CSV table of C-alpha atoms and ligand atoms in Angstrom, one decimal:
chain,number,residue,atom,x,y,z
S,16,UNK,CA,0.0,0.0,0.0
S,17,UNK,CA,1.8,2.8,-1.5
S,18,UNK,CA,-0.1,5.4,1.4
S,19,UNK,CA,1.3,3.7,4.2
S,20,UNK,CA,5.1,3.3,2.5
S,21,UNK,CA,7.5,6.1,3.9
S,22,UNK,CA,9.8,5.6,1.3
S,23,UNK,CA,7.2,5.8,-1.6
S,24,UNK,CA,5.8,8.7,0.2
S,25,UNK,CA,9.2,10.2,0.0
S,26,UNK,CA,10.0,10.0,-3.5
S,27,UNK,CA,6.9,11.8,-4.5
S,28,UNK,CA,6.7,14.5,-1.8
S,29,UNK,CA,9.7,15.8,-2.5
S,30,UNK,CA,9.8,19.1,-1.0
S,31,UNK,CA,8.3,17.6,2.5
S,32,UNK,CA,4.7,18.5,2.2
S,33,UNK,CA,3.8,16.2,4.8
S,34,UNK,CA,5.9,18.2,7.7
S,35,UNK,CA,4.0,21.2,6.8
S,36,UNK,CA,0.7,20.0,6.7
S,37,UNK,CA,1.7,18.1,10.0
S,38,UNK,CA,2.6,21.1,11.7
S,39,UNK,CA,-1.3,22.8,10.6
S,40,UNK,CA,-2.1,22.6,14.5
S,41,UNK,CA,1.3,24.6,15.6
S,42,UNK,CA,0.7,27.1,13.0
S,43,UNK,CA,-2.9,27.9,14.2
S,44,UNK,CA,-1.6,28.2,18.0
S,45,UNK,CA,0.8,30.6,16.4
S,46,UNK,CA,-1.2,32.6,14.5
S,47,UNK,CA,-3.6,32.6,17.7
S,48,UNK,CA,-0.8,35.1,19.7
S,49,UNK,CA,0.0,37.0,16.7
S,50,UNK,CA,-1.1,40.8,16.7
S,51,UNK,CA,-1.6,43.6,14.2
S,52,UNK,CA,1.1,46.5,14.8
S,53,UNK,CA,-0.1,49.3,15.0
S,54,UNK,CA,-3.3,48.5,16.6
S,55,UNK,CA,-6.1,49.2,14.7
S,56,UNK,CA,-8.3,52.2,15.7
S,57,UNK,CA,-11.1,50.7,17.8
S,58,UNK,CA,-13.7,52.2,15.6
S,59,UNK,CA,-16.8,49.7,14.7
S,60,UNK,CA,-17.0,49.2,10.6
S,61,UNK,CA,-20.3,48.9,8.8
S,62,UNK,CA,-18.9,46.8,6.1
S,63,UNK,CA,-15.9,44.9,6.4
S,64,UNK,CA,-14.1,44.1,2.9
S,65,UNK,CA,-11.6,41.3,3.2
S,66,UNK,CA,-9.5,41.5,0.2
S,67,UNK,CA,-7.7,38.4,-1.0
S,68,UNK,CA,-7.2,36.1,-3.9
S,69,UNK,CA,-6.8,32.0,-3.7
S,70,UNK,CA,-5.4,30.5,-0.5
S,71,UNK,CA,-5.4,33.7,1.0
S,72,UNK,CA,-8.9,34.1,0.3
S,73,UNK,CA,-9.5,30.7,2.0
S,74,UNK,CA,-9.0,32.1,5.5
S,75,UNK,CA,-10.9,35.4,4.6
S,76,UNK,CA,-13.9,32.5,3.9
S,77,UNK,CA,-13.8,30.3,7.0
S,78,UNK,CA,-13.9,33.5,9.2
S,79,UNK,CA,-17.1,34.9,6.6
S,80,UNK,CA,-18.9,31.6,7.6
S,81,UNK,CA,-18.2,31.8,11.3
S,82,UNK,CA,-19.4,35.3,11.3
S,83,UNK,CA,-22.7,34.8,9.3
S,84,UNK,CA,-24.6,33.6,12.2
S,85,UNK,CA,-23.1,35.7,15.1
S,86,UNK,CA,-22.2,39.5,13.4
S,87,UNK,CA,-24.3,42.0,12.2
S,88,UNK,CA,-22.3,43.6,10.2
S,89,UNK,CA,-21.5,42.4,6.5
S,90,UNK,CA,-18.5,40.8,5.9
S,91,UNK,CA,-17.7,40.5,2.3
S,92,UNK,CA,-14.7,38.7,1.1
S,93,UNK,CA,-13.8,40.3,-2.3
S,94,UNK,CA,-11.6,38.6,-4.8
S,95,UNK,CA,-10.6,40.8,-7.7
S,96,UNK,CA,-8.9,44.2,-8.4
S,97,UNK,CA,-10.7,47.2,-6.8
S,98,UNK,CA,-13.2,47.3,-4.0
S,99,UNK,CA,-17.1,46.9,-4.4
S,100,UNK,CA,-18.7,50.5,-5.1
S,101,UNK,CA,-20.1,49.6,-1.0
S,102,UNK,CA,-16.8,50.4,0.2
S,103,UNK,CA,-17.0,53.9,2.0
S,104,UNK,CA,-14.8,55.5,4.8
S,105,UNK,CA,-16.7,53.9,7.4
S,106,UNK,CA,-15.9,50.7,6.3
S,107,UNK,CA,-12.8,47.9,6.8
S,108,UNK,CA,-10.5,46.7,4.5
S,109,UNK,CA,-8.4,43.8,5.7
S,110,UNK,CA,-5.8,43.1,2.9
S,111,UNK,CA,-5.3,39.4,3.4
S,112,UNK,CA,-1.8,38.2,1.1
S,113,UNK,CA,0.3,35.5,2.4
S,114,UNK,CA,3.4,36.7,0.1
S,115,UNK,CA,2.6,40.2,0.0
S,116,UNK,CA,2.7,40.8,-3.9
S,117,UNK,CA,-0.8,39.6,-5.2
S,118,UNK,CA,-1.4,42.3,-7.6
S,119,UNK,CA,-5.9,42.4,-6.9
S,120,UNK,CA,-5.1,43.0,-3.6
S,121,UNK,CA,-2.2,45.6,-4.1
S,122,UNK,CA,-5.0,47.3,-6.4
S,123,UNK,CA,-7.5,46.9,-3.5
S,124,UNK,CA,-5.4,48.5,-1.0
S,125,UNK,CA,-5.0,51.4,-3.4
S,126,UNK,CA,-8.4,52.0,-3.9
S,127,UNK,CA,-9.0,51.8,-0.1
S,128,UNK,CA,-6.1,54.6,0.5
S,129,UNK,CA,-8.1,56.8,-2.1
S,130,UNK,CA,-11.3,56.5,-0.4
S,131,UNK,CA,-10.3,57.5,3.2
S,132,UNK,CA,-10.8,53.7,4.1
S,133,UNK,CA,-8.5,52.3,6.8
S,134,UNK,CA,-6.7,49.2,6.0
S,135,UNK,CA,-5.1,46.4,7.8
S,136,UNK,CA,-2.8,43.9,6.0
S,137,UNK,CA,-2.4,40.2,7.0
S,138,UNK,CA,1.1,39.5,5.3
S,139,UNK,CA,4.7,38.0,5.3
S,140,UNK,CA,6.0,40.7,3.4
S,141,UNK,CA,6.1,41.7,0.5
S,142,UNK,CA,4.7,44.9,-1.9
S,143,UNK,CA,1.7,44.7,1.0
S,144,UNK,CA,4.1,44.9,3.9
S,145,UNK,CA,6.2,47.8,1.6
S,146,UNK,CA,2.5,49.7,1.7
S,147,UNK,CA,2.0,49.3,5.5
S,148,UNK,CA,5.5,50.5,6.4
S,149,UNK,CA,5.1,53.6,4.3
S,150,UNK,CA,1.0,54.2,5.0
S,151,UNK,CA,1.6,54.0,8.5
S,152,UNK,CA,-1.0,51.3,8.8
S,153,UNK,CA,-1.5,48.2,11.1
S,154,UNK,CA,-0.2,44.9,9.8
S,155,UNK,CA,0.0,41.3,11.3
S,156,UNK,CA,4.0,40.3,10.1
S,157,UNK,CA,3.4,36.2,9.2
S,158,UNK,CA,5.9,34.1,9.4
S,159,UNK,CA,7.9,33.5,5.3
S,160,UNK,CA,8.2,30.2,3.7
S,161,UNK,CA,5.4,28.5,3.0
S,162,UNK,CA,3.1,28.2,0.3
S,163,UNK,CA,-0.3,30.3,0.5
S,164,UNK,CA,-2.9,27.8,0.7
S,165,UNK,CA,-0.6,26.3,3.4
S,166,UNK,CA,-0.7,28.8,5.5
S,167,UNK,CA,-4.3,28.7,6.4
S,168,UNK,CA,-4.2,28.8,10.1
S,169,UNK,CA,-1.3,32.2,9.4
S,170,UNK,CA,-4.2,33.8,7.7
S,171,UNK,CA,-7.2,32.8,9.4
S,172,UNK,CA,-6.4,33.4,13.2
S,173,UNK,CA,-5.1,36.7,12.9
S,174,UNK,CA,-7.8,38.1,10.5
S,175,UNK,CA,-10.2,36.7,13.7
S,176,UNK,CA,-8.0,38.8,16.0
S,177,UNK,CA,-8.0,42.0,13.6
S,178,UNK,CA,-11.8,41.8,13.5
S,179,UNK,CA,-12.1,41.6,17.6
S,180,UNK,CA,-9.8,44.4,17.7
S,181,UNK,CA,-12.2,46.5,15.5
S,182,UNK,CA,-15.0,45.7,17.5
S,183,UNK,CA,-16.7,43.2,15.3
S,184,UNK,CA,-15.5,39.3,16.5
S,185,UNK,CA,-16.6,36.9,14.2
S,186,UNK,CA,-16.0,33.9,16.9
S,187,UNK,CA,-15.7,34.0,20.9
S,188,UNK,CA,-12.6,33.2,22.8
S,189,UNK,CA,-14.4,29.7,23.8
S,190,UNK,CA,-15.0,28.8,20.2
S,191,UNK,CA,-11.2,30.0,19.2
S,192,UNK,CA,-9.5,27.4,21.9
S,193,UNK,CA,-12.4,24.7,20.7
S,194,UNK,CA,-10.4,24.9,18.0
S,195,UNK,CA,-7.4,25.1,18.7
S,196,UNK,CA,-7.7,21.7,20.8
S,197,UNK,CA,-9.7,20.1,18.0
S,198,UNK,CA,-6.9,20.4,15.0
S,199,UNK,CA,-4.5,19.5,17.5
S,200,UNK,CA,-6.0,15.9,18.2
S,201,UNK,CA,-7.2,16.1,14.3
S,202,UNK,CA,-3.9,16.3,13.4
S,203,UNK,CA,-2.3,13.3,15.2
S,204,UNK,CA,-5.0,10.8,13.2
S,205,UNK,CA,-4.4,12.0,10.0
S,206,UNK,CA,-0.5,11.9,9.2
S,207,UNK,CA,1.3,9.5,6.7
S,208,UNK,CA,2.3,7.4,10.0
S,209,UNK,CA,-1.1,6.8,10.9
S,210,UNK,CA,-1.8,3.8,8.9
S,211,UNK,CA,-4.7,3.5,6.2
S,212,UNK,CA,-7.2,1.2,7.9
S,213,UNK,CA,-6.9,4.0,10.9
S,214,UNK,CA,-6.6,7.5,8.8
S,215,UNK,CA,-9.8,8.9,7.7
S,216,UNK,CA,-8.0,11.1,5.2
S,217,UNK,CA,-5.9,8.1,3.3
S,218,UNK,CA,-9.6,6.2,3.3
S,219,UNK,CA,-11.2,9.0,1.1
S,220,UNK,CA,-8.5,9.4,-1.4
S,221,UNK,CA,-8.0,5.7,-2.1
S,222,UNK,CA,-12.0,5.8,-2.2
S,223,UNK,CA,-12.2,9.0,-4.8
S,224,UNK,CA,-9.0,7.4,-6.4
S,225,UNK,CA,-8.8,8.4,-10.4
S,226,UNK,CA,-13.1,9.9,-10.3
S,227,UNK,CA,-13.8,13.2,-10.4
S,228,UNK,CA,-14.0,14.8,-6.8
S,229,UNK,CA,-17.2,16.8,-6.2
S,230,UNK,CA,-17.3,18.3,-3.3
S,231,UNK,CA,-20.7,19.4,-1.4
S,232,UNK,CA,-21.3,21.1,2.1
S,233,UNK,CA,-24.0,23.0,3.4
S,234,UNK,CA,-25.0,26.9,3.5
S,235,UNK,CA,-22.1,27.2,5.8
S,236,UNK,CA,-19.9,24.2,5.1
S,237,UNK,CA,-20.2,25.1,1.2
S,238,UNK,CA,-17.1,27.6,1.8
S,239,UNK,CA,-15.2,24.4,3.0
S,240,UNK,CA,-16.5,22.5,-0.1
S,241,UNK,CA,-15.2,25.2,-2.5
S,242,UNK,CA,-11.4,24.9,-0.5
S,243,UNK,CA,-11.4,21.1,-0.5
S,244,UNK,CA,-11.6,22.0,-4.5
S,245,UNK,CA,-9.0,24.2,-4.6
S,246,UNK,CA,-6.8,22.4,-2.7
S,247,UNK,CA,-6.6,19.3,-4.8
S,248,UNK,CA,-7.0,21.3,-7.8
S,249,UNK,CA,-3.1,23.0,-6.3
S,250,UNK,CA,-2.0,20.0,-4.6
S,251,UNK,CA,-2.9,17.1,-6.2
S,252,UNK,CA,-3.2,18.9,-9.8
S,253,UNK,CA,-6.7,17.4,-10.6
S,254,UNK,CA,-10.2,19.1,-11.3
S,255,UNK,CA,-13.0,19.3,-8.6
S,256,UNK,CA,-15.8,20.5,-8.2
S,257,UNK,CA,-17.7,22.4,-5.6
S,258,UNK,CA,-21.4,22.9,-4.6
S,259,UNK,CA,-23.8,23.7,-1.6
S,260,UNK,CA,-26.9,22.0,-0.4
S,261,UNK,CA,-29.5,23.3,-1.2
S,262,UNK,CA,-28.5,25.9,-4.1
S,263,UNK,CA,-27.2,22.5,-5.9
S,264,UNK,CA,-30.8,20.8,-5.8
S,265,UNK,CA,-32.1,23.4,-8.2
S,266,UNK,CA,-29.4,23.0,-11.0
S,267,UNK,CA,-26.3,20.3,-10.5
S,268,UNK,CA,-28.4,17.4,-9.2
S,269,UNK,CA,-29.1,16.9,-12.5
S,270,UNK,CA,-25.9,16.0,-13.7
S,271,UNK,CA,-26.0,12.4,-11.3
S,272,UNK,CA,-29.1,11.1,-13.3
S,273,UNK,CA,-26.7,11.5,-16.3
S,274,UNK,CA,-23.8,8.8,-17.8
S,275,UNK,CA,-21.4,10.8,-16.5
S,276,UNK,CA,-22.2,10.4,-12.9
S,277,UNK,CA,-20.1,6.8,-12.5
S,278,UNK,CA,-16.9,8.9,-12.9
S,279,UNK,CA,-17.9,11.4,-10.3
S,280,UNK,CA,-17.4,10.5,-6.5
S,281,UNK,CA,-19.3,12.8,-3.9
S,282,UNK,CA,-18.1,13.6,-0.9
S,283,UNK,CA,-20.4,15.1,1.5
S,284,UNK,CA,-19.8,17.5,4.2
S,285,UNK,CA,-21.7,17.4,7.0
S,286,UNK,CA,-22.0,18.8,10.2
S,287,UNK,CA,-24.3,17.9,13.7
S,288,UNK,CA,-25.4,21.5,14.0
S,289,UNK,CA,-26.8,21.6,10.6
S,290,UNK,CA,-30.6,22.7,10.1
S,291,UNK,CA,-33.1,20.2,10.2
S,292,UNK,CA,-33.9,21.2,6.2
S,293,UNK,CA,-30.1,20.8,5.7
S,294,UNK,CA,-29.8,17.3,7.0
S,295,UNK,CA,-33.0,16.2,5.0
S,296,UNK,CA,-31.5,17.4,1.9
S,297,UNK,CA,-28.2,15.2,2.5
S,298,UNK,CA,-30.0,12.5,3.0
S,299,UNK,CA,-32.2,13.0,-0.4
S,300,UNK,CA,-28.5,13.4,-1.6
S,301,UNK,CA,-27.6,9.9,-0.5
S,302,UNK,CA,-30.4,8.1,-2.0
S,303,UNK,CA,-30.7,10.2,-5.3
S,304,UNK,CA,-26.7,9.9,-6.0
S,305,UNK,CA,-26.0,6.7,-4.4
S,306,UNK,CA,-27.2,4.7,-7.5
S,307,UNK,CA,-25.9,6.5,-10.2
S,308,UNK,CA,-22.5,7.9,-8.5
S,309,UNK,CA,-18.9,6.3,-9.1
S,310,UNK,CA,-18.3,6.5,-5.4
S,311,UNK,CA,-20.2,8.5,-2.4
S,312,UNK,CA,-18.4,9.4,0.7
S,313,UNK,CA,-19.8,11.3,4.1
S,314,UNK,CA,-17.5,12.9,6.7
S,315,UNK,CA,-18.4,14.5,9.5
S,316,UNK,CA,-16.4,17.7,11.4
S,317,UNK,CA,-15.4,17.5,14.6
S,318,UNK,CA,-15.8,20.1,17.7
S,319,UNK,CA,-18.6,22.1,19.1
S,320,UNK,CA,-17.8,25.7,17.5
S,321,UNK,CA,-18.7,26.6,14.0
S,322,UNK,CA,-14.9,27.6,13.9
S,323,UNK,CA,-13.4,24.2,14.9
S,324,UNK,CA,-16.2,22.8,12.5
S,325,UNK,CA,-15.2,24.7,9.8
S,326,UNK,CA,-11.4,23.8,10.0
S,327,UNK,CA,-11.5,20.4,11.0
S,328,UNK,CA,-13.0,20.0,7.5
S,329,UNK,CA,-10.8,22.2,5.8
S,330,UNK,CA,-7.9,20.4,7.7
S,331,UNK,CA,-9.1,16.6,6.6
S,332,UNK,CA,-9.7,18.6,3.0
S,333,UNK,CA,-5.9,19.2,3.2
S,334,UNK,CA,-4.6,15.5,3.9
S,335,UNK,CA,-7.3,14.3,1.2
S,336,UNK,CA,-5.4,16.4,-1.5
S,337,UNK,CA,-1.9,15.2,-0.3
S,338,UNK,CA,-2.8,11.6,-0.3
S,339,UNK,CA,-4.6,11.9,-3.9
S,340,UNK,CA,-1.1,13.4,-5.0
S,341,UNK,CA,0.5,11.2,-3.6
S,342,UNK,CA,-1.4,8.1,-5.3
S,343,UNK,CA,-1.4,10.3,-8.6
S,344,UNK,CA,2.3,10.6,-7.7
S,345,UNK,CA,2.2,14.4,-8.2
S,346,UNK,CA,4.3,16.6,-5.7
S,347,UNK,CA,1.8,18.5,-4.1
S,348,UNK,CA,4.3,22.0,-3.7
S,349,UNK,CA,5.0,23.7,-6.7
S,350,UNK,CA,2.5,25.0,-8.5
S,351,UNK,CA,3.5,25.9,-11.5
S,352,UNK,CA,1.0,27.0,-13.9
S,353,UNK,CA,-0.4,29.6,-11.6
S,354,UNK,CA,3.4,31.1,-11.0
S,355,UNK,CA,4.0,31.2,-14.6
S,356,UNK,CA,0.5,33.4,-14.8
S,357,UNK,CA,2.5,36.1,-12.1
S,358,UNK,CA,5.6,35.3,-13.7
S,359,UNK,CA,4.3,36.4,-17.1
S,360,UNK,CA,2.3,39.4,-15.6
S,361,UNK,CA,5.2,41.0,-13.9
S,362,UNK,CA,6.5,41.2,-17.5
S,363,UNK,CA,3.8,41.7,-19.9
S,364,UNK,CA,4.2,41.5,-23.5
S,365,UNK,CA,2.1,43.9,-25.4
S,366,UNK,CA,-0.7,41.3,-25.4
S,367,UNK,CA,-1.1,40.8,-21.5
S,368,UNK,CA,-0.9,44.7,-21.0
S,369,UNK,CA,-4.0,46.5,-19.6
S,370,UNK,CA,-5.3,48.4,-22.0
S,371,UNK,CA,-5.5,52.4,-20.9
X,939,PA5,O1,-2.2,28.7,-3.2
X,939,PA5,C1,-1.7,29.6,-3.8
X,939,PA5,O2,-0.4,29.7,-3.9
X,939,PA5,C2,-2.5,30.7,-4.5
X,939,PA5,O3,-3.8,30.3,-4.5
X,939,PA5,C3,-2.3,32.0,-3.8
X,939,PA5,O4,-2.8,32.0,-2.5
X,939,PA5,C4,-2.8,33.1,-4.6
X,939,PA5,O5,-2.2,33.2,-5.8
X,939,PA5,C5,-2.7,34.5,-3.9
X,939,PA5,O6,-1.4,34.7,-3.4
X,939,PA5,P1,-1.2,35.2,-1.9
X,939,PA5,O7,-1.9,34.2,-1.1
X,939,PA5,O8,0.3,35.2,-1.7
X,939,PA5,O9,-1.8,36.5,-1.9
């Protein structure tokens, strides 16, 4: 069993993947104690804009879904160049960037110094951190060397703590250690040492194995759906697809009564706190898909708060993706497609050149 083979693990996870991933726990206790320097002015927001693109983005959603039930205030997270026309003075604009340089957000955080709107930047360095240092305004300093959508825990936990400093927390200090304490005991049953008949994670990629992964959660857990896809989309360099009970009832069910559906393998998402409509329509889900469906899985997340909910999937979402690399024997770092897309952008030809 090539999962449970160190040395075949090895060979494919070349740049040591695994360690990173393994560390997801430490990186969230981390992020936990970092703080934005400055502070941010303790002045309430009516909107909060967080700004972000990909992986970054990822941690900008987790903490949208946590705060959808318990904050009145709108929290939008906004990937593209600009800000949304809603985006006043009054308003927040957390730049979230692992690296610094992602040229929508640079553009957002312009747009926010021409309004009057104050900005905080989530960041390890880069043009972002350049912008902060000369704006004078507050930034959480993240540790350097990993890749974005590894970072999830960096970028999640202190956007939590920027929020609560500006007088709109999108989880309580109960929910945050809940947590905390539920990646950390995640984490030790998921690893390449934890062997396949024991590891939840190794289970559903040999199950998915070479079918196309489509991902479902719930109103909430939909966010986690959409990073399960993008995650083995980066890592694992194959297409998924993403949907949400119940939007997908009224368009993409219709694709399982089809021929295709025996290459597709569903995985559900599924929470206990989900609404009584909610868990009805998963269990439609199960017997409408079950027939026609190459494969159908259901995992459940763990801990009591909608925040250790939320990342214990998005943490079991992670190992999926590293152990459907693995058996596709794709190294889940590099990506290289998407950095030849900055690559080329940093230097456009004539043809990749806005146009005035
Ligand atoms: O996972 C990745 O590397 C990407 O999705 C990046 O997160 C994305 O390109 C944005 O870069 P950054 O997160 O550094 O702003």
């Amino acid at each position: 069993m090539m999962l449970d083979d160190p040395r075949a693990i090895e060979r494919v996870d070349r740049h040591d993947t695994r360690r990173v991933l393994t560390e997801f726990p430490a990186h969230c206790r981390r992020a936990q104690a970092l703080q934005p320097m400055p502070l941010p002015a303790a002045v309430r927001p009516r909107l909060v804009v967080v700004a972000g693109m990909g992986g970054s983005a990822a941690g900008g959603d987790l903490v949208a879904a946590c705060a959808s039930d318990t904050l009145d205030v709108p929290l939008l997270v906004h990937r593209g160049y600009g800000l949304p026309a809603a985006a006043g003075p009054e308003s927040l604009v957390v730049a979230l960037s692992y690296s610094g340089d992602t040229a929508e957000v640079l553009s957002a955080v312009e747009v926010a110094l021409r309004r009057g709107i104050p900005v905080v930047a989530v960041t390890a360095g880069g043009a972002l951190g350049a912008l902060a240092q000369t704006h004078g305004f507050p930034r959480v300093t993240l540790p350097a060397g990993l890749m974005p959508r590894m970072a999830l825990g960096y970028l999640a936990f202190p956007l939590l703590t920027v929020l609560a400093a500006c007088g709109v927390p999108a989880a309580s200090a109960t929910d945050i250690e809940d947590a905390l304490s539920v990646v950390q005991d995640q984490g030790e049953d998921l690893g390449p040492e934890r062997p396949s008949e024991k590891n939840e994670a190794k289970r559903l990629a040999l199950a998915i194995g070479t079918r196309l992964p489509v991902i479902y959660g719930g109103p909430l857990t939909g966010a986690v759906a959409y990073r399960w896809k993008t995650d083995l989309e980066e890592n694992a360099k194959v297409l998924a697809i993403a949907g949400a009970v119940p939007e997908m009832n009224h368009n993409e069910i219709e694709v399982w009564g089809g021929p295709g559906a025996a290459g597709h393998h569903a995985v559900l998402l599924r929470e206990d706190a989900e609404a009584v409509e909610i868990a009805g329509r998963f269990t439609l889900l199960r017997e409408m898909l079950g027939p026609h469906a190459g494969g159908l899985s259901e995992v459940w997340a763990r801990g009591r708060g909608r925040l250790a909910r939320l990342l214990s999937l998005a943490a079991l979402g992670q190992w999926v993706s590293y152990y459907v690399a693995m058996l596709q024997g794709t190294d889940p770092w590099p990506v290289p497609m998407l950095t030849e897309v900055k690559r080329r952008l940093a230097t456009p030809s004539d043809e990749h050149r806005p146009r005035p």
